[in-house]
mmCIF file of C-alpha atoms and ligand atoms in Angstrom:
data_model
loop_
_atom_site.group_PDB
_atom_site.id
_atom_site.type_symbol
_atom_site.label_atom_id
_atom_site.label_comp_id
_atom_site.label_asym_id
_atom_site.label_seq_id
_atom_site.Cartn_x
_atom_site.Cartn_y
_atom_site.Cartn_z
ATOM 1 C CA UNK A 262 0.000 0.000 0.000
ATOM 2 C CA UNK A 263 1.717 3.453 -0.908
ATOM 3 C CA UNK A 264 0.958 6.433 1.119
ATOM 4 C CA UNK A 265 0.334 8.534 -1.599
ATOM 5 C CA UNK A 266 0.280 12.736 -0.289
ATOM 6 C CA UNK A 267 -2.905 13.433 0.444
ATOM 7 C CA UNK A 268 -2.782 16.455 -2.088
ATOM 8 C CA UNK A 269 -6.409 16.911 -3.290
ATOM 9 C CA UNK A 270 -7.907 16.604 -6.868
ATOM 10 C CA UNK A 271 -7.934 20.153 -7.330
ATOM 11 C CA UNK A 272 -4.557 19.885 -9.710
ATOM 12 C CA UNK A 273 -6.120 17.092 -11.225
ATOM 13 C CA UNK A 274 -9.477 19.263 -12.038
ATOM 14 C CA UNK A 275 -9.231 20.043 -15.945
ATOM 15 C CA UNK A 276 -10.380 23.961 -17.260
ATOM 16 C CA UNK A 277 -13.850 22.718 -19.113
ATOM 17 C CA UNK A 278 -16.173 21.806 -16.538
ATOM 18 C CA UNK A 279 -17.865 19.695 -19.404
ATOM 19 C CA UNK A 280 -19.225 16.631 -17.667
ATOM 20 C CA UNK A 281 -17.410 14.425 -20.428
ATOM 21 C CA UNK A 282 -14.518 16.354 -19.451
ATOM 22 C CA UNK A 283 -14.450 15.791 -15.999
ATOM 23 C CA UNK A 284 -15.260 12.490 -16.221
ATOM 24 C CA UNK A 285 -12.416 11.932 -18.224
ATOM 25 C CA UNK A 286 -9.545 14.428 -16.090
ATOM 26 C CA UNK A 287 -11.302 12.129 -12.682
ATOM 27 C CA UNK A 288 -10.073 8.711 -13.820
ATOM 28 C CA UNK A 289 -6.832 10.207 -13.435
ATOM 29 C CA UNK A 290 -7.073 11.496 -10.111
ATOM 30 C CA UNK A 291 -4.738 10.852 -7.772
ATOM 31 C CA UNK A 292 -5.478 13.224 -5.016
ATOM 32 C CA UNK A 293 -5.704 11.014 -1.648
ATOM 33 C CA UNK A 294 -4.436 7.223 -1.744
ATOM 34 C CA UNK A 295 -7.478 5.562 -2.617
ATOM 35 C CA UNK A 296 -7.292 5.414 -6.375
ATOM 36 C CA UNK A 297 -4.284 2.692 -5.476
ATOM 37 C CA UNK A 298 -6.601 -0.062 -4.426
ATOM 38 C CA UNK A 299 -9.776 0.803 -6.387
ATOM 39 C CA UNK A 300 -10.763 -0.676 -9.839
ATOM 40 C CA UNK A 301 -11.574 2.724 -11.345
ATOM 41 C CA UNK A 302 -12.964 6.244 -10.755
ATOM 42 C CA UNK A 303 -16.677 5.931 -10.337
ATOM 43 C CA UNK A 304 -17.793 9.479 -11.246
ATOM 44 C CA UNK A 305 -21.220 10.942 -10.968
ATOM 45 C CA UNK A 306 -24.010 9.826 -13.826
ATOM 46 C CA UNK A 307 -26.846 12.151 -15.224
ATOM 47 C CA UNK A 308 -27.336 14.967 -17.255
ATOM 48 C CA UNK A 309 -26.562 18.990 -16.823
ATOM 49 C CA UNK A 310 -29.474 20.853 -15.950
ATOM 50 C CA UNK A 311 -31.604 17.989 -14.207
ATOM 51 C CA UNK A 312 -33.394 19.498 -10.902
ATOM 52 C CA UNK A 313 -31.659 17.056 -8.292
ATOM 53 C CA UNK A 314 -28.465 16.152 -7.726
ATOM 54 C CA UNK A 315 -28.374 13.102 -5.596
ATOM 55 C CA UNK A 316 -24.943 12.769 -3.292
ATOM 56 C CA UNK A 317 -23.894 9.553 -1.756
ATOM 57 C CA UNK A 318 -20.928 8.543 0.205
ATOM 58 C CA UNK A 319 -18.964 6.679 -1.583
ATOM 59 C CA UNK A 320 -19.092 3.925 -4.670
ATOM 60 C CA UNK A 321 -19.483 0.013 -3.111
ATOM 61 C CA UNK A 322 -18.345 -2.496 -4.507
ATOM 62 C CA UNK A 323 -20.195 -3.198 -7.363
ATOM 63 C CA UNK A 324 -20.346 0.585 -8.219
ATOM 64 C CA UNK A 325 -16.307 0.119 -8.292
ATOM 65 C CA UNK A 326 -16.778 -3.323 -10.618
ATOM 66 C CA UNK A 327 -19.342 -1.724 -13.095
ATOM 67 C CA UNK A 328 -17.944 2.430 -12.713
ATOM 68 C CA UNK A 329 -21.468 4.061 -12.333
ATOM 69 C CA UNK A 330 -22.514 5.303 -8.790
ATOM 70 C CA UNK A 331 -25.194 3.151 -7.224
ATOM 71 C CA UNK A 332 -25.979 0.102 -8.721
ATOM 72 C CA UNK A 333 -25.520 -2.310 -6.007
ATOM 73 C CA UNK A 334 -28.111 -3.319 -3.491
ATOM 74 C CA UNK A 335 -28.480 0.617 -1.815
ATOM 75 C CA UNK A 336 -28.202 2.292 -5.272
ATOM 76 C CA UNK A 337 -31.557 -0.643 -5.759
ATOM 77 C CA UNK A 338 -33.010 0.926 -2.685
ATOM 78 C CA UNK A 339 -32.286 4.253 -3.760
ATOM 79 C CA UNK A 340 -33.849 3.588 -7.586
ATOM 80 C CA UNK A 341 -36.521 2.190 -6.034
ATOM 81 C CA UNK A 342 -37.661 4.906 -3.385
ATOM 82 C CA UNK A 343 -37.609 7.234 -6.158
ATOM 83 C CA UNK A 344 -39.968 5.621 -7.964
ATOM 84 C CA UNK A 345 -42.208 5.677 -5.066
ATOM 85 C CA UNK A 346 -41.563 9.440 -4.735
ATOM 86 C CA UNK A 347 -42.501 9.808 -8.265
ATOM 87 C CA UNK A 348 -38.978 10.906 -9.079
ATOM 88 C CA UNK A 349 -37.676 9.625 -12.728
ATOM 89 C CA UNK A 350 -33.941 8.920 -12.662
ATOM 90 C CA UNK A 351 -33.557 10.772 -15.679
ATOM 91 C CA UNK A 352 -34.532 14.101 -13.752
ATOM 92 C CA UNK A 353 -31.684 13.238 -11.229
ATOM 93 C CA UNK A 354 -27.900 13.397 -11.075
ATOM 94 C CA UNK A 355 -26.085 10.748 -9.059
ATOM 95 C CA UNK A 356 -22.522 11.277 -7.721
ATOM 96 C CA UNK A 357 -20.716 10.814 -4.472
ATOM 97 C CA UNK A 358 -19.058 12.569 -1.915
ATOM 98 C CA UNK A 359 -15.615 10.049 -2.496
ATOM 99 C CA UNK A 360 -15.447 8.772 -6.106
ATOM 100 C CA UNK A 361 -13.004 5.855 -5.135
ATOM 101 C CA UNK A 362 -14.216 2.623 -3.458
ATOM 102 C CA UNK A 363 -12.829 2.051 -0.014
ATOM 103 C CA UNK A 364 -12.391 -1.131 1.737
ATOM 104 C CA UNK A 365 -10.427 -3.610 3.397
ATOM 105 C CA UNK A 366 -10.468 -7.051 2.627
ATOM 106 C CA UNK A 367 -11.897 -10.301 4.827
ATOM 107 C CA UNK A 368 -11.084 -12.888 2.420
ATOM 108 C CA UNK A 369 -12.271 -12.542 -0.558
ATOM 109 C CA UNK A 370 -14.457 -10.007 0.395
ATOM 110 C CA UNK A 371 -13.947 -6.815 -0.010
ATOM 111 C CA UNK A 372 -15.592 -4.830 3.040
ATOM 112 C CA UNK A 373 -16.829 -1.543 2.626
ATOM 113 C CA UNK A 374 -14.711 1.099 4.794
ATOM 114 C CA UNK A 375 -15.892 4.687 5.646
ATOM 115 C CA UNK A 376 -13.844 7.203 4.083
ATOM 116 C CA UNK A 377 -11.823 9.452 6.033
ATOM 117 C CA UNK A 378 -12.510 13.201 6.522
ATOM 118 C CA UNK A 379 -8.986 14.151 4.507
ATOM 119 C CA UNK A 380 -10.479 11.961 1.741
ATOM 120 C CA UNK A 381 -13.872 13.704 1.739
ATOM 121 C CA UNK A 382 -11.761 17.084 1.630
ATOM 122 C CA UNK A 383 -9.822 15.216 -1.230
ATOM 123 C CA UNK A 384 -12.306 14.286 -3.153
ATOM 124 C CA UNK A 385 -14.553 17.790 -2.597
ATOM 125 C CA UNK A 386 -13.067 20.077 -5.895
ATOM 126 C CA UNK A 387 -14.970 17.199 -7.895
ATOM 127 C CA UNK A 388 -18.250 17.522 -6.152
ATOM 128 C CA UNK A 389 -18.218 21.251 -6.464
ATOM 129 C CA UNK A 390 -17.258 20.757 -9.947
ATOM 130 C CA UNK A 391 -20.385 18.968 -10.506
ATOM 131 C CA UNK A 392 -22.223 21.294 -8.991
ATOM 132 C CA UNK A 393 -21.523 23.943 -10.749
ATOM 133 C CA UNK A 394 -21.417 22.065 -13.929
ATOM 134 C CA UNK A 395 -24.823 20.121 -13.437
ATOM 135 C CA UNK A 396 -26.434 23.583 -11.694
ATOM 136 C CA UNK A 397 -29.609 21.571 -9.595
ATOM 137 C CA UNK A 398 -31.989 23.435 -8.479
ATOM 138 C CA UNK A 399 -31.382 21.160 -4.753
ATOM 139 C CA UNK A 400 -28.877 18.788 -3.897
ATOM 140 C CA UNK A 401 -29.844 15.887 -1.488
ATOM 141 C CA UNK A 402 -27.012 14.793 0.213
ATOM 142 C CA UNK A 403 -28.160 10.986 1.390
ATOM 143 C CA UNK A 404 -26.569 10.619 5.236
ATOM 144 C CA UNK A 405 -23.729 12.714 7.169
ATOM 145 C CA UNK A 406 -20.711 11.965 4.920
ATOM 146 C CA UNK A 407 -22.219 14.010 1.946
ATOM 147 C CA UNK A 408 -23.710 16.687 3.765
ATOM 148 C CA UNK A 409 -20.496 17.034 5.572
ATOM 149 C CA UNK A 410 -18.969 17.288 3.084
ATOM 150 C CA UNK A 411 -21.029 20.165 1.951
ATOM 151 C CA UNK A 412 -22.076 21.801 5.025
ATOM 152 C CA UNK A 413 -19.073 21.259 7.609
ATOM 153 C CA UNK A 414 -18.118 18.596 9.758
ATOM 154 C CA UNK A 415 -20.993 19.950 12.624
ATOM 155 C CA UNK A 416 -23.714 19.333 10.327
ATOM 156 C CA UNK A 417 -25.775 16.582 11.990
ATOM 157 C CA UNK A 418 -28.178 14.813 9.608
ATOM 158 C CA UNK A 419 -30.556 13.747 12.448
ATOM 159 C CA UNK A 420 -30.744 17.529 14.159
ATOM 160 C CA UNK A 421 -31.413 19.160 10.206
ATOM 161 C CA UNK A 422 -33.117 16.272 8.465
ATOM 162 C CA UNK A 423 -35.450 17.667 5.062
ATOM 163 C CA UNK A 424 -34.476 21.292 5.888
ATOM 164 C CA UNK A 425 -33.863 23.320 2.867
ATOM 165 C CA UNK A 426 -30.583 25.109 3.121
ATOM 166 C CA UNK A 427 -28.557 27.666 1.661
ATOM 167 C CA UNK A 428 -24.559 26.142 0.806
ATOM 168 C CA UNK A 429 -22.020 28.086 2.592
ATOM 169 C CA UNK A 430 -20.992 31.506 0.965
ATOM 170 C CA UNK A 431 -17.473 29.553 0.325
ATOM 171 C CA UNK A 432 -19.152 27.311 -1.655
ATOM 172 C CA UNK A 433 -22.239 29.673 -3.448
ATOM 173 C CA UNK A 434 -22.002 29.731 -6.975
ATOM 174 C CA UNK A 435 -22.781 32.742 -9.561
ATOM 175 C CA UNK A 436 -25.809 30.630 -10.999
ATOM 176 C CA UNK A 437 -29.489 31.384 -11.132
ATOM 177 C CA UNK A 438 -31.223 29.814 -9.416
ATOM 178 C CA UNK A 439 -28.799 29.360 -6.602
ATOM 179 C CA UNK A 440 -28.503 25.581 -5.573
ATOM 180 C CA UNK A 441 -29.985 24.434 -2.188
ATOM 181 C CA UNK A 442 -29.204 21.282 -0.246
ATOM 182 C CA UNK A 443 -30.943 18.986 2.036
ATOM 183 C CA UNK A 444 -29.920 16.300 3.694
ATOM 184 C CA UNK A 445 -31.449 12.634 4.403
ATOM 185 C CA UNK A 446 -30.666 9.056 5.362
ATOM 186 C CA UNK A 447 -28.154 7.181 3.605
ATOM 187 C CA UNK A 448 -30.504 4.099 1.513
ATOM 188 C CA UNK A 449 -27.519 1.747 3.462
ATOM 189 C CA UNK A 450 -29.252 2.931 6.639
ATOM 190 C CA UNK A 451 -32.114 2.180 6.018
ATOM 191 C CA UNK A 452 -30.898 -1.605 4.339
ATOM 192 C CA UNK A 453 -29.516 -1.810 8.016
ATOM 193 C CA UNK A 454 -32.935 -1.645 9.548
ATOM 194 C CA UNK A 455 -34.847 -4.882 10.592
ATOM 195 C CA UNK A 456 -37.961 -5.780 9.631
ATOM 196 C CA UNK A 457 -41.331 -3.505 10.811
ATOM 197 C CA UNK A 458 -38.091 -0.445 11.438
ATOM 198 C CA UNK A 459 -36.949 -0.684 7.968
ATOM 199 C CA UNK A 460 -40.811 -0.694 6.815
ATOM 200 C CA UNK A 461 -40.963 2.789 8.344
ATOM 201 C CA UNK A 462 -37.726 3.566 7.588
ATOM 202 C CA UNK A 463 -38.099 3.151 4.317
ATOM 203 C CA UNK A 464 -41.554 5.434 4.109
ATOM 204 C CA UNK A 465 -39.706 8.058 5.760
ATOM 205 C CA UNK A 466 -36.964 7.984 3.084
ATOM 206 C CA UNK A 467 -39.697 8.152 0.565
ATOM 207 C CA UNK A 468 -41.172 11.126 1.752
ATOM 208 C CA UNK A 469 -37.861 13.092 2.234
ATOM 209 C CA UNK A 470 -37.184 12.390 -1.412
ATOM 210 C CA UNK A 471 -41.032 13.317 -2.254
ATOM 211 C CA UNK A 472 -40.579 16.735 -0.424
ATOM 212 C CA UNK A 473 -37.326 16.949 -2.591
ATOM 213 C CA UNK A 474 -39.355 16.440 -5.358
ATOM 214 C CA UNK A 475 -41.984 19.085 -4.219
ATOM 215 C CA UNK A 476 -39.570 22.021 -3.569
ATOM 216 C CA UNK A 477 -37.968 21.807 -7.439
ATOM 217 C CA UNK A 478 -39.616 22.662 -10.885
ATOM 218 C CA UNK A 479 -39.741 19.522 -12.993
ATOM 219 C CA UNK A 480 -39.401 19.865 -16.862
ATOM 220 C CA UNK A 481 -43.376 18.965 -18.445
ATOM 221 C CA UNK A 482 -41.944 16.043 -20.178
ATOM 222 C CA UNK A 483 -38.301 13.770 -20.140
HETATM 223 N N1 LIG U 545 -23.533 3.883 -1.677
HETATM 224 C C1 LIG U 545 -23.175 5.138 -2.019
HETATM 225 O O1 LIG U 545 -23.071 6.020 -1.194
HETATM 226 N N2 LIG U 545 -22.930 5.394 -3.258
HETATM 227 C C2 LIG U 545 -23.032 4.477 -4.218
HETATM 228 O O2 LIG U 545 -22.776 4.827 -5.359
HETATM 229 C C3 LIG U 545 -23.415 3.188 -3.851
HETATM 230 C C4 LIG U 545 -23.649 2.912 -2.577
HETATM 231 FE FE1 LIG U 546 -9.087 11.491 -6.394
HETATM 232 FE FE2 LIG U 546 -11.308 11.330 -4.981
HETATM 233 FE FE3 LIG U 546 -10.224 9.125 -5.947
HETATM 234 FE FE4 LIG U 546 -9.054 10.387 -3.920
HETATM 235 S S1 LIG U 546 -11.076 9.377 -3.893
HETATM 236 S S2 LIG U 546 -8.039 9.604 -5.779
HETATM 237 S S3 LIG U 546 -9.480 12.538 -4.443
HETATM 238 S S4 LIG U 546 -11.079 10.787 -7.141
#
């Protein structure tokens, strides 16, 4: 395992802030050590312009196997619930807070591990980059590592859950309409529940994203 300098991507970011473009410059990133052990980049999927950007954590590991951000058994969860909100995926954006996979392995298992603060802050000029590329109307950041990320390391999901909120001024962009965020549950979270809890859990997930869906204007057709 190197220790690679935990520099940040922001040398890595290219000039266009084209999607394709970043894409492209992010498979080459090499900003915190995580790239080392990963597969590939797994960069954010969905088109500029859509109403809601949806943030994870982190790719799993099928996300790291196939390169698009949640296809495994949350991203299901996640696909799912917006369906029940009423949400098509093709009016969302779906990225990540960390677009490396990180892990440690049990055999042949490959366990996910949460990423570390220094590789949130690593992997942040990409998720800006997005934002301001992609320009949603609200970003929901799904549990605390993406709305950390976003809001500061004091942000506590549970205390601010569905409130609309302004980004700090560090982060507000010259657009129009200006971005807001909002923060849920990760869909992992609520995979962790048991039984009649995950039932609810899983409703209350579904009306976060449905009060998402309420605060944004939707194009008339996709
Ligand atoms: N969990 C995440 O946070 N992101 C993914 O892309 C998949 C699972
Ligand atoms: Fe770069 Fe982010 Fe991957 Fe670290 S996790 S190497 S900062 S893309």
């Amino acid at each position: 395992m190197t220790t690679a300098p935990a520099a940040g991507a922001g040398s890595f970011l290219p000039d266009d802030l084209e999607l394709t473009a970043l894409e492209d410059a992010a498979g080459r990133c090499r900003g915190c050590a995580l790239y080392v052990d990963a597969t590939q980049t797994v960069f954010g999927h969905g088109a500029r312009g859509v109403p809601l950007m949806l943030v994870g954590e982190q790719p799993g590991d099928r996300e790291d196997q196939e390169g698009l951000p949640f296809v495994g058994p949350a991203g299901r969860l996640l696909q799912r619930a917006l369906d029940d909100a009423g949400i098509a995926p093709g009016w969302t954006y779906q990225t990540n807070a960390v677009k490396h996979f990180k892990f440690r392995r049990e055999g042949k298992r490959r366990v996910h591990q949460k990423p570390s603060r220094t590789e949130v802050v690593a992997c942040k000029p990409w998720l800006i980059a997005e934002i301001e590329s992609v320009r949603p109307q609200l970003i929901v950041c799904l549990g605390a590592t993406a709305a950390q990320s976003l809001l500061g390391s004091t942000f506590r999901v549970t205390a601010h859950r569905g409130e609309r909120l302004r980004l700090p001024s560090a982060l507000r962009f010259d657009v129009d309409p200006e971005p807001l965020v909002t923060a849920t549950v990760h869909p992992s979270a609520v995979l962790r529940d048991r039984s009649q809890r995950r039932r609810e859990a899983y409703a209350l997930f579904v009306e976060d994203l449905k009060s998402a869906r309420a605060g944004v204007d939707f194009p008339a057709r996709r």
